[in-house]
mmCIF file of C-alpha atoms and ligand atoms in Angstrom:
data_model
loop_
_atom_site.group_PDB
_atom_site.id
_atom_site.type_symbol
_atom_site.label_atom_id
_atom_site.label_comp_id
_atom_site.label_asym_id
_atom_site.label_seq_id
_atom_site.Cartn_x
_atom_site.Cartn_y
_atom_site.Cartn_z
ATOM 1 C CA MET A 1 3.090 -2.947 12.244
ATOM 2 C CA LEU A 2 6.617 -4.886 12.590
ATOM 3 C CA LYS A 3 6.531 -5.607 15.852
ATOM 4 C CA ARG A 4 2.976 -6.872 15.513
ATOM 5 C CA GLY A 5 3.764 -9.355 12.231
ATOM 6 C CA ILE A 6 1.246 -6.902 10.214
ATOM 7 C CA TYR A 7 4.485 -6.733 7.463
ATOM 8 C CA TYR A 8 5.714 -10.084 8.876
ATOM 9 C CA CYS A 9 7.799 -10.996 5.659
ATOM 10 C CA HIS A 10 11.131 -9.505 3.736
ATOM 11 C CA ARG A 11 13.976 -9.950 1.102
ATOM 12 C CA ASP A 12 16.930 -8.972 0.715
ATOM 13 C CA LEU A 13 15.653 -6.320 3.384
ATOM 14 C CA ASP A 14 19.006 -6.323 5.455
ATOM 15 C CA ARG A 15 20.679 -5.342 2.127
ATOM 16 C CA ILE A 16 18.837 -2.476 2.999
ATOM 17 C CA LEU A 17 20.506 -1.748 6.578
ATOM 18 C CA ASP A 18 23.450 -2.535 5.984
ATOM 19 C CA CYS A 19 23.102 0.458 3.537
ATOM 20 C CA VAL A 20 22.316 2.606 5.898
ATOM 21 C CA GLU A 21 24.626 1.672 7.992
ATOM 22 C CA LYS A 22 27.891 1.775 5.317
ATOM 23 C CA GLY A 23 25.792 5.733 5.394
ATOM 24 C CA LYS A 24 24.136 5.098 2.252
ATOM 25 C CA PRO A 25 21.320 6.339 0.560
ATOM 26 C CA PHE A 26 18.318 3.588 -0.911
ATOM 27 C CA TYR A 27 14.568 5.246 -1.761
ATOM 28 C CA LEU A 28 11.345 3.513 -1.041
ATOM 29 C CA TYR A 29 8.705 2.399 -3.763
ATOM 30 C CA THR A 30 5.501 2.051 -3.260
ATOM 31 C CA GLY A 31 2.399 2.312 -5.767
ATOM 32 C CA ARG A 32 -1.513 2.320 -5.676
ATOM 33 C CA GLY A 33 -4.287 0.725 -8.652
ATOM 34 C CA PRO A 34 -6.592 3.849 -8.366
ATOM 35 C CA SER A 35 -9.752 1.137 -8.968
ATOM 36 C CA SER A 36 -12.535 2.905 -7.581
ATOM 37 C CA GLY A 37 -12.673 6.946 -5.573
ATOM 38 C CA ALA A 38 -13.005 5.042 -2.440
ATOM 39 C CA MET A 39 -10.218 3.870 -0.723
ATOM 40 C CA HIS A 40 -10.758 2.376 2.641
ATOM 41 C CA VAL A 41 -8.088 1.462 5.922
ATOM 42 C CA GLY A 42 -7.081 -1.278 4.294
ATOM 43 C CA HIS A 43 -4.919 1.274 2.788
ATOM 44 C CA LEU A 44 -4.324 2.302 5.756
ATOM 45 C CA VAL A 45 -1.285 0.005 6.786
ATOM 46 C CA PRO A 46 0.484 0.175 3.324
ATOM 47 C CA PHE A 47 0.401 4.778 3.570
ATOM 48 C CA ARG A 48 1.123 4.980 7.134
ATOM 49 C CA PHE A 49 4.260 2.198 6.928
ATOM 50 C CA THR A 50 5.244 3.607 3.992
ATOM 51 C CA LEU A 51 5.302 7.389 6.063
ATOM 52 C CA PHE A 52 6.914 5.916 9.001
ATOM 53 C CA LEU A 53 9.657 4.232 6.768
ATOM 54 C CA GLN A 54 10.214 7.320 4.767
ATOM 55 C CA LYS A 55 10.229 9.106 8.664
ATOM 56 C CA ALA A 56 12.508 6.614 10.164
ATOM 57 C CA PHE A 57 14.844 6.890 7.220
ATOM 58 C CA ASN A 58 14.377 9.919 6.054
ATOM 59 C CA ALA A 59 14.347 8.130 2.431
ATOM 60 C CA PRO A 60 12.776 9.839 -1.267
ATOM 61 C CA LEU A 61 9.973 7.703 -1.999
ATOM 62 C CA VAL A 62 8.450 7.309 -6.050
ATOM 63 C CA ILE A 63 4.487 6.564 -5.988
ATOM 64 C CA GLN A 64 3.371 4.232 -8.329
ATOM 65 C CA ILE A 65 -0.188 5.767 -9.568
ATOM 66 C CA THR A 66 -1.369 2.531 -12.171
ATOM 67 C CA ASP A 67 -3.922 4.560 -14.186
ATOM 68 C CA ASP A 68 -2.892 2.144 -17.581
ATOM 69 C CA GLU A 69 -3.708 -0.889 -15.062
ATOM 70 C CA LYS A 70 -7.031 -0.333 -13.928
ATOM 71 C CA TYR A 71 -7.450 1.143 -18.040
ATOM 72 C CA ILE A 72 -6.838 -2.854 -18.917
ATOM 73 C CA TRP A 73 -8.192 -4.966 -16.912
ATOM 74 C CA LYS A 74 -11.715 -3.832 -16.140
ATOM 75 C CA ASN A 75 -14.891 -3.773 -18.053
ATOM 76 C CA LYS A 76 -15.095 -1.399 -20.675
ATOM 77 C CA GLN A 77 -17.777 0.557 -19.941
ATOM 78 C CA ILE A 78 -17.500 2.300 -16.562
ATOM 79 C CA GLY A 79 -16.015 5.298 -17.923
ATOM 80 C CA GLN A 80 -19.223 6.022 -19.701
ATOM 81 C CA GLN A 81 -21.397 4.107 -16.615
ATOM 82 C CA LYS A 82 -19.929 6.765 -14.080
ATOM 83 C CA GLY A 83 -20.485 10.099 -16.875
ATOM 84 C CA PHE A 84 -16.954 10.391 -17.919
ATOM 85 C CA LYS A 85 -15.821 10.290 -22.010
ATOM 86 C CA ASP A 86 -13.994 6.987 -21.775
ATOM 87 C CA LYS A 87 -12.538 4.879 -19.260
ATOM 88 C CA LEU A 88 -9.791 6.365 -19.659
ATOM 89 C CA SER A 89 -10.458 9.710 -18.339
ATOM 90 C CA TYR A 90 -12.351 8.441 -15.756
ATOM 91 C CA PHE A 91 -9.585 5.876 -14.517
ATOM 92 C CA TYR A 92 -7.484 9.201 -15.077
ATOM 93 C CA HIS A 93 -9.322 11.157 -12.788
ATOM 94 C CA LEU A 94 -9.631 8.557 -10.733
ATOM 95 C CA ALA A 95 -5.846 9.201 -10.901
ATOM 96 C CA ARG A 96 -5.362 12.619 -9.164
ATOM 97 C CA GLU A 97 -8.488 11.600 -7.078
ATOM 98 C CA ASN A 98 -6.453 9.020 -5.471
ATOM 99 C CA SER A 99 -3.115 10.667 -5.135
ATOM 100 C CA LYS A 100 -4.889 13.628 -2.823
ATOM 101 C CA ASP A 101 -5.977 11.136 -1.059
ATOM 102 C CA ILE A 102 -2.786 9.808 -0.415
ATOM 103 C CA ILE A 103 -0.647 13.300 -0.146
ATOM 104 C CA ALA A 104 -3.043 13.908 3.326
ATOM 105 C CA PHE A 105 -1.212 10.310 4.668
ATOM 106 C CA GLY A 106 1.569 13.550 5.112
ATOM 107 C CA PHE A 107 4.021 12.640 3.237
ATOM 108 C CA ASP A 108 7.015 14.952 2.900
ATOM 109 C CA PRO A 109 6.699 17.161 -0.408
ATOM 110 C CA GLU A 110 10.333 17.564 -0.681
ATOM 111 C CA LYS A 111 11.232 14.457 -1.230
ATOM 112 C CA THR A 112 7.932 12.590 -2.514
ATOM 113 C CA PHE A 113 7.867 12.124 -6.135
ATOM 114 C CA ILE A 114 3.996 10.982 -7.056
ATOM 115 C CA PHE A 115 3.179 9.702 -10.946
ATOM 116 C CA ILE A 116 1.093 8.949 -13.453
ATOM 117 C CA ASP A 117 1.238 5.778 -15.279
ATOM 118 C CA THR A 118 0.266 7.642 -18.348
ATOM 119 C CA ASP A 119 2.096 10.422 -18.011
ATOM 120 C CA ILE A 120 5.628 9.325 -17.423
ATOM 121 C CA MET A 121 5.277 6.770 -19.814
ATOM 122 C CA GLY A 122 8.210 7.677 -21.848
ATOM 123 C CA GLY A 123 11.995 8.485 -21.576
ATOM 124 C CA ASN A 124 14.611 6.459 -19.279
ATOM 125 C CA PHE A 125 10.685 5.054 -17.494
ATOM 126 C CA TYR A 126 10.047 3.317 -21.243
ATOM 127 C CA LYS A 127 13.696 2.352 -22.188
ATOM 128 C CA ASN A 128 14.129 0.678 -18.953
ATOM 129 C CA VAL A 129 10.083 -0.658 -19.392
ATOM 130 C CA ILE A 130 10.906 -1.943 -22.968
ATOM 131 C CA LYS A 131 14.181 -4.249 -21.956
ATOM 132 C CA VAL A 132 11.544 -5.663 -19.459
ATOM 133 C CA GLN A 133 9.400 -6.489 -21.458
ATOM 134 C CA GLU A 134 13.021 -8.029 -24.463
ATOM 135 C CA MET A 135 14.287 -10.179 -21.101
ATOM 136 C CA VAL A 136 10.366 -12.024 -20.048
ATOM 137 C CA THR A 137 8.668 -14.338 -21.901
ATOM 138 C CA VAL A 138 4.952 -15.547 -22.324
ATOM 139 C CA ASN A 139 5.070 -17.912 -20.968
ATOM 140 C CA THR A 140 7.493 -16.225 -18.174
ATOM 141 C CA ILE A 141 4.423 -14.169 -17.435
ATOM 142 C CA ASN A 142 1.747 -17.343 -17.536
ATOM 143 C CA LYS A 143 4.000 -18.907 -15.167
ATOM 144 C CA ILE A 144 3.903 -15.692 -12.703
ATOM 145 C CA PHE A 145 0.737 -14.699 -13.040
ATOM 146 C CA GLY A 146 -1.993 -17.872 -13.657
ATOM 147 C CA PHE A 147 -2.995 -16.912 -16.709
ATOM 148 C CA LYS A 148 -3.487 -20.289 -18.469
ATOM 149 C CA ALA A 149 -3.989 -21.402 -22.637
ATOM 150 C CA GLY A 150 -7.895 -20.337 -23.300
ATOM 151 C CA ASP A 151 -7.510 -17.375 -20.986
ATOM 152 C CA PRO A 152 -9.372 -13.821 -22.318
ATOM 153 C CA VAL A 153 -6.154 -12.301 -22.016
ATOM 154 C CA ASN A 154 -5.230 -9.310 -23.886
ATOM 155 C CA CYS A 155 -1.182 -8.678 -24.555
ATOM 156 C CA GLY A 156 -2.088 -4.932 -22.621
ATOM 157 C CA GLN A 157 -2.246 -7.533 -19.555
ATOM 158 C CA ILE A 158 1.286 -9.751 -19.977
ATOM 159 C CA ALA A 159 2.678 -6.485 -21.048
ATOM 160 C CA TYR A 160 1.392 -3.878 -18.103
ATOM 161 C CA PRO A 161 3.756 -6.412 -15.269
ATOM 162 C CA ALA A 162 7.461 -4.785 -17.055
ATOM 163 C CA ILE A 163 5.271 -1.022 -15.948
ATOM 164 C CA GLN A 164 5.527 -1.727 -12.069
ATOM 165 C CA ALA A 165 8.962 -3.317 -12.386
ATOM 166 C CA VAL A 166 10.857 -0.482 -14.278
ATOM 167 C CA PRO A 167 9.866 2.034 -10.792
ATOM 168 C CA SER A 168 12.645 -0.200 -8.572
ATOM 169 C CA PHE A 169 14.740 1.028 -10.770
ATOM 170 C CA SER A 170 16.487 4.053 -10.028
ATOM 171 C CA SER A 171 17.624 4.909 -14.229
ATOM 172 C CA SER A 172 13.652 4.585 -15.333
ATOM 173 C CA PHE A 173 13.453 7.908 -13.631
ATOM 174 C CA PRO A 174 14.194 11.471 -15.125
ATOM 175 C CA ASP A 175 17.578 12.417 -13.750
ATOM 176 C CA GLU A 176 16.799 15.758 -12.013
ATOM 177 C CA ILE A 177 14.824 12.941 -8.915
ATOM 178 C CA PHE A 178 17.518 11.241 -7.915
ATOM 179 C CA GLY A 179 20.636 13.996 -9.124
ATOM 180 C CA GLY A 180 21.156 11.104 -11.298
ATOM 181 C CA LYS A 181 22.220 8.297 -8.872
ATOM 182 C CA GLN A 182 22.438 5.064 -9.183
ATOM 183 C CA LEU A 183 19.991 3.752 -5.336
ATOM 184 C CA PRO A 184 19.380 1.080 -3.800
ATOM 185 C CA CYS A 185 14.817 0.485 -3.771
ATOM 186 C CA LEU A 186 13.267 -0.786 -0.952
ATOM 187 C CA ILE A 187 9.313 -1.837 -1.641
ATOM 188 C CA PRO A 188 7.348 -2.061 1.333
ATOM 189 C CA CYS A 189 3.409 -3.359 -0.296
ATOM 190 C CA ALA A 190 1.133 -6.185 1.187
ATOM 191 C CA LEU A 191 1.849 -9.193 0.147
ATOM 192 C CA ASP A 192 0.668 -10.003 -3.424
ATOM 193 C CA GLN A 193 2.060 -7.756 -5.178
ATOM 194 C CA ASP A 194 4.839 -10.610 -5.175
ATOM 195 C CA PRO A 195 4.609 -11.458 -7.702
ATOM 196 C CA TYR A 196 5.851 -8.672 -9.495
ATOM 197 C CA PHE A 197 8.621 -7.681 -7.656
ATOM 198 C CA ARG A 198 9.721 -11.537 -8.494
ATOM 199 C CA MET A 199 9.713 -11.622 -12.244
ATOM 200 C CA THR A 200 11.908 -7.882 -11.181
ATOM 201 C CA ARG A 201 14.420 -9.321 -9.572
ATOM 202 C CA ASP A 202 14.928 -12.287 -11.552
ATOM 203 C CA VAL A 203 15.574 -10.003 -14.561
ATOM 204 C CA ALA A 204 17.493 -6.549 -12.322
ATOM 205 C CA HIS A 205 21.022 -8.086 -12.721
ATOM 206 C CA ARG A 206 20.888 -8.418 -16.708
ATOM 207 C CA LEU A 207 20.067 -5.145 -16.628
ATOM 208 C CA GLY A 208 23.046 -3.521 -14.701
ATOM 209 C CA GLU A 209 20.208 -3.014 -11.529
ATOM 210 C CA MET A 210 20.281 -3.815 -7.843
ATOM 211 C CA LYS A 211 17.424 -6.468 -7.250
ATOM 212 C CA PRO A 212 14.792 -4.010 -5.438
ATOM 213 C CA SER A 213 14.780 -5.109 -1.785
ATOM 214 C CA CYS A 214 10.877 -6.431 -1.011
ATOM 215 C CA LEU A 215 9.287 -5.709 2.609
ATOM 216 C CA TYR A 216 5.199 -7.774 2.800
ATOM 217 C CA ALA A 217 1.677 -7.017 4.635
ATOM 218 C CA LYS A 218 -0.816 -9.329 5.180
ATOM 219 C CA PHE A 219 -4.357 -7.742 4.957
ATOM 220 C CA ILE A 220 -6.721 -6.321 6.976
ATOM 221 C CA PRO A 221 -10.090 -7.514 7.036
ATOM 222 C CA GLY A 222 -13.272 -6.519 6.579
ATOM 223 C CA LEU A 223 -16.168 -6.212 8.874
ATOM 224 C CA ASN A 224 -17.572 -9.377 7.702
ATOM 225 C CA GLY A 225 -14.730 -11.457 9.101
ATOM 226 C CA PRO A 226 -11.486 -13.357 8.531
ATOM 227 C CA LYS A 227 -12.850 -14.736 5.048
ATOM 228 C CA GLY A 228 -13.711 -11.882 2.991
ATOM 229 C CA LYS A 229 -11.351 -9.585 2.545
ATOM 230 C CA MET A 230 -11.822 -5.704 2.467
ATOM 231 C CA SER A 231 -12.660 -4.081 -0.799
ATOM 232 C CA SER A 232 -13.602 -0.366 -2.210
ATOM 233 C CA SER A 233 -16.228 -2.410 -5.294
ATOM 234 C CA SER A 234 -17.607 -4.855 -3.547
ATOM 235 C CA SER A 235 -20.117 -4.251 -0.693
ATOM 236 C CA THR A 236 -19.842 -1.116 1.376
ATOM 237 C CA GLU A 237 -21.078 -2.947 4.212
ATOM 238 C CA GLY A 238 -18.198 -4.444 4.596
ATOM 239 C CA THR A 239 -15.530 -1.859 4.174
ATOM 240 C CA LEU A 240 -15.121 1.000 6.724
ATOM 241 C CA PHE A 241 -13.702 3.838 3.933
ATOM 242 C CA LEU A 242 -11.975 6.858 4.979
ATOM 243 C CA THR A 243 -14.851 8.913 4.520
ATOM 244 C CA ASP A 244 -17.145 7.741 6.573
ATOM 245 C CA THR A 245 -18.590 9.354 9.749
ATOM 246 C CA ALA A 246 -17.829 9.725 11.957
ATOM 247 C CA LYS A 247 -22.098 8.125 12.997
ATOM 248 C CA GLN A 248 -20.921 5.846 9.850
ATOM 249 C CA ILE A 249 -17.840 3.757 11.237
ATOM 250 C CA LYS A 250 -20.074 3.319 15.126
ATOM 251 C CA LYS A 251 -22.735 1.251 13.410
ATOM 252 C CA LYS A 252 -20.207 -0.444 11.247
ATOM 253 C CA ILE A 253 -17.175 -1.721 14.008
ATOM 254 C CA ASN A 254 -20.278 -2.500 15.694
ATOM 255 C CA LYS A 255 -22.211 -4.470 13.341
ATOM 256 C CA SER A 256 -18.845 -5.749 12.674
ATOM 257 C CA PHE A 257 -18.753 -9.472 12.806
ATOM 258 C CA SER A 258 -17.243 -11.495 16.172
ATOM 259 C CA GLY A 259 -14.790 -13.712 17.830
ATOM 260 C CA GLY A 260 -17.493 -14.350 20.654
ATOM 261 C CA GLY A 261 -19.853 -16.039 22.659
ATOM 262 C CA ALA A 262 -23.163 -16.938 20.762
ATOM 263 C CA THR A 263 -24.561 -16.204 24.781
ATOM 264 C CA LEU A 264 -23.371 -14.690 27.631
ATOM 265 C CA ALA A 265 -23.488 -17.165 29.204
ATOM 266 C CA GLU A 266 -21.193 -18.975 26.716
ATOM 267 C CA HIS A 267 -18.508 -16.457 26.036
ATOM 268 C CA ARG A 268 -18.036 -15.926 29.760
ATOM 269 C CA GLU A 269 -17.258 -19.619 29.674
ATOM 270 C CA PHE A 270 -14.313 -20.532 26.335
ATOM 271 C CA GLY A 271 -13.925 -16.949 26.253
ATOM 272 C CA ALA A 272 -13.418 -15.440 22.916
ATOM 273 C CA LYS A 273 -11.742 -16.661 19.059
ATOM 274 C CA LEU A 274 -9.267 -13.134 18.497
ATOM 275 C CA ASP A 275 -8.517 -14.559 15.173
ATOM 276 C CA GLN A 276 -11.793 -14.388 13.784
ATOM 277 C CA ASP A 277 -12.557 -11.023 15.885
ATOM 278 C CA VAL A 278 -12.291 -8.071 13.732
ATOM 279 C CA ALA A 279 -12.612 -5.481 16.148
ATOM 280 C CA PHE A 280 -9.485 -7.034 17.744
ATOM 281 C CA GLN A 281 -8.015 -7.081 14.621
ATOM 282 C CA TYR A 282 -8.421 -3.948 13.955
ATOM 283 C CA LEU A 283 -6.891 -3.085 16.810
ATOM 284 C CA THR A 284 -4.195 -5.293 16.374
ATOM 285 C CA PHE A 285 -3.373 -2.555 12.957
ATOM 286 C CA PHE A 286 -4.275 0.898 14.022
ATOM 287 C CA LEU A 287 -4.731 0.583 18.512
ATOM 288 C CA GLU A 288 -0.912 2.315 19.564
ATOM 289 C CA ASN A 289 -0.825 0.955 23.371
ATOM 290 C CA ASP A 290 0.917 -2.858 23.385
ATOM 291 C CA GLU A 291 -0.012 -3.288 27.359
ATOM 292 C CA LYS A 292 -3.340 -2.126 26.337
ATOM 293 C CA LEU A 293 -3.100 -4.372 24.031
ATOM 294 C CA SER A 294 -2.203 -7.663 25.727
ATOM 295 C CA GLU A 295 -4.509 -6.615 28.312
ATOM 296 C CA ILE A 296 -7.694 -6.312 26.399
ATOM 297 C CA ALA A 297 -6.851 -9.304 24.424
ATOM 298 C CA HIS A 298 -5.720 -11.451 28.217
ATOM 299 C CA ARG A 299 -9.608 -10.093 29.581
ATOM 300 C CA TYR A 300 -11.432 -10.265 25.666
ATOM 301 C CA SER A 301 -10.086 -14.970 25.219
ATOM 302 C CA LYS A 302 -10.717 -15.383 28.932
ATOM 303 C CA GLY A 303 -14.707 -14.795 28.363
ATOM 304 C CA GLU A 304 -14.184 -11.660 30.905
ATOM 305 C CA MET A 305 -14.252 -8.547 28.856
ATOM 306 C CA LEU A 306 -17.315 -8.861 26.616
ATOM 307 C CA THR A 307 -17.706 -8.019 22.633
ATOM 308 C CA GLY A 308 -19.560 -4.553 22.861
ATOM 309 C CA GLU A 309 -16.613 -3.527 25.025
ATOM 310 C CA VAL A 310 -14.081 -4.026 22.765
ATOM 311 C CA LYS A 311 -16.216 -2.881 19.974
ATOM 312 C CA ARG A 312 -16.068 0.175 22.276
ATOM 313 C CA VAL A 313 -12.503 0.244 22.298
ATOM 314 C CA CYS A 314 -12.066 -0.542 18.417
ATOM 315 C CA ILE A 315 -14.407 2.395 17.556
ATOM 316 C CA ASP A 316 -12.263 4.915 19.548
ATOM 317 C CA THR A 317 -9.203 3.903 17.895
ATOM 318 C CA MET A 318 -10.828 4.060 14.872
ATOM 319 C CA THR A 319 -12.358 7.300 14.920
ATOM 320 C CA PRO A 320 -9.355 9.924 15.735
ATOM 321 C CA ILE A 321 -7.508 8.759 12.576
ATOM 322 C CA LEU A 322 -10.404 8.670 10.071
ATOM 323 C CA MET A 323 -11.643 12.678 11.370
ATOM 324 C CA ASP A 324 -8.147 13.496 11.823
ATOM 325 C CA PHE A 325 -7.602 12.084 7.997
ATOM 326 C CA GLN A 326 -10.454 13.595 7.000
ATOM 327 C CA GLU A 327 -9.541 17.190 8.223
ATOM 328 C CA ARG A 328 -5.856 16.479 5.902
ATOM 329 C CA ARG A 329 -7.750 15.786 3.648
ATOM 330 C CA LYS A 330 -9.779 18.823 3.128
ATOM 331 C CA THR A 331 -6.719 21.276 2.888
ATOM 332 C CA ILE A 332 -4.903 19.432 -0.707
ATOM 333 C CA THR A 333 -5.307 21.096 -3.432
ATOM 334 C CA ASP A 334 -4.663 20.555 -7.114
ATOM 335 C CA ALA A 335 -1.860 22.156 -6.365
ATOM 336 C CA MET A 336 -0.531 20.689 -3.950
ATOM 337 C CA LEU A 337 -0.637 17.865 -6.150
ATOM 338 C CA ASP A 338 0.765 18.810 -9.331
ATOM 339 C CA LYS A 339 3.886 19.930 -6.831
ATOM 340 C CA PHE A 340 4.322 16.018 -5.194
ATOM 341 C CA MET A 341 3.658 15.605 -9.707
ATOM 342 C CA THR A 342 6.855 17.842 -11.060
ATOM 343 C CA VAL A 343 10.046 16.851 -11.980
ATOM 344 C CA ARG A 344 11.936 17.814 -9.706
ATOM 345 C CA GLU A 345 15.785 16.666 -7.066
ATOM 346 C CA LEU A 346 14.047 14.630 -4.159
ATOM 347 C CA GLN A 347 16.404 15.233 -0.998
ATOM 348 C CA LEU A 348 18.612 12.577 -0.336
ATOM 349 C CA PRO A 349 19.062 11.784 3.278
ATOM 350 C CA GLU A 350 22.759 12.171 4.330
ATOM 351 C CA TYR A 351 23.495 9.161 6.761
ATOM 352 C CA THR A 352 26.438 9.156 8.895
ATOM 353 C CA ALA A 353 28.047 5.444 8.133
ATOM 354 C CA VAL A 354 28.450 3.808 11.883
ATOM 355 C CA THR A 355 31.230 1.033 12.263
ATOM 356 C CA LYS A 356 30.026 -2.455 12.999
ATOM 357 C CA SER A 357 30.669 -2.551 16.684
ATOM 358 C CA GLU A 358 28.165 0.923 17.056
ATOM 359 C CA SER A 359 25.826 -0.699 15.016
HETATM 360 N N1 LIG B 401 -0.769 -3.200 -9.000
HETATM 361 C C1 LIG B 401 -0.771 -1.730 -7.914
HETATM 362 C C2 LIG B 401 -2.491 -2.101 -7.922
HETATM 363 O O1 LIG B 401 -3.090 -2.352 -7.675
HETATM 364 C C3 LIG B 401 -0.600 -0.920 -7.974
HETATM 365 C C4 LIG B 401 1.285 -0.740 -7.608
HETATM 366 C C5 LIG B 401 1.720 -0.398 -8.648
HETATM 367 C C6 LIG B 401 1.965 -0.994 -6.337
HETATM 368 N N2 LIG B 401 3.053 -0.667 -7.932
HETATM 369 C C7 LIG B 401 2.919 -0.405 -7.050
HETATM 370 C C8 LIG B 401 1.555 -1.459 -5.139
HETATM 371 C C9 LIG B 401 4.593 -1.696 -5.536
HETATM 372 C C10 LIG B 401 2.985 -1.526 -4.290
HETATM 373 C C11 LIG B 401 3.690 -1.299 -4.710
HETATM 374 O O2 LIG B 401 -2.634 -1.464 -5.913
#
């Protein structure tokens, strides 16, 4: 994903790499807003990448599940419509279910702490929340998040960004989690989360904290083409869900937006527009074999390869990834979830410092 330019920009990543060179640990922080029970292929990107980072650096990881954020932003009736007592119990339920999906990606239970906002609020966490809230004016929030005079903004929406900010500081967690150590933080996520972390970085020094480093990804396109973002809540047509069957995967990819020529003659003459072609784009995200990908790019853009063939490669790439995920998801129990959510000491890596010449 780094080589392919899917994770394509960062803030202060070099500071984290310097740390590792000096033999000092850091931690990873990412999150999920539990807006729906149906997670999709777009979520494979940040979580698989975070998993790669956890393994590559042996790093501890905290995952924030923001039931509060979704409660504050979503319409009032949604809980009852879905048959829950109220809106909050609905989002809390989703928070737990999504957390099981996240565990199924393969995170290390000795190194990963998953927390739901409405559970963790209090203690060190809330102390840091109010410190951030004191430092950031409503005006600043309006500017960063684009709220305008007259927008029906509630005060929870103004207050929420501080809650997404504080997991960037190791001191926000119960002392057990990091053994009371102050550690630098790296946040892998999609680019749309940058406003939160710009705000966080602005206040960090005044709080006596380190600025978090960030590594940002672009979005995967929806099945309907490069203009649609993949979403759980809008069309099910445009979205490949983590729960889709092999048959649905095949059908959806076969119907996905194509960058190939309108007729065979046109395709042979002008070739495919790779940047428009959903199946090809998915291959850039998920086909690991570089040689195979560049061969497809070459032959498809010249019109030698046909859309149907590229879609077949895409189906053959996505199906095992999703089937494998579904197998692992079946094995995740409430007891496993409780373990990931228990306050306990996370294993820190033991790096050995490298000297400048070795690095
Ligand atoms: N706001 C994010 C969302 O709606 C959830 C989130 C919370 C998050 N903390 C994060 C995402 C840290 C990435 C990194 O999905």
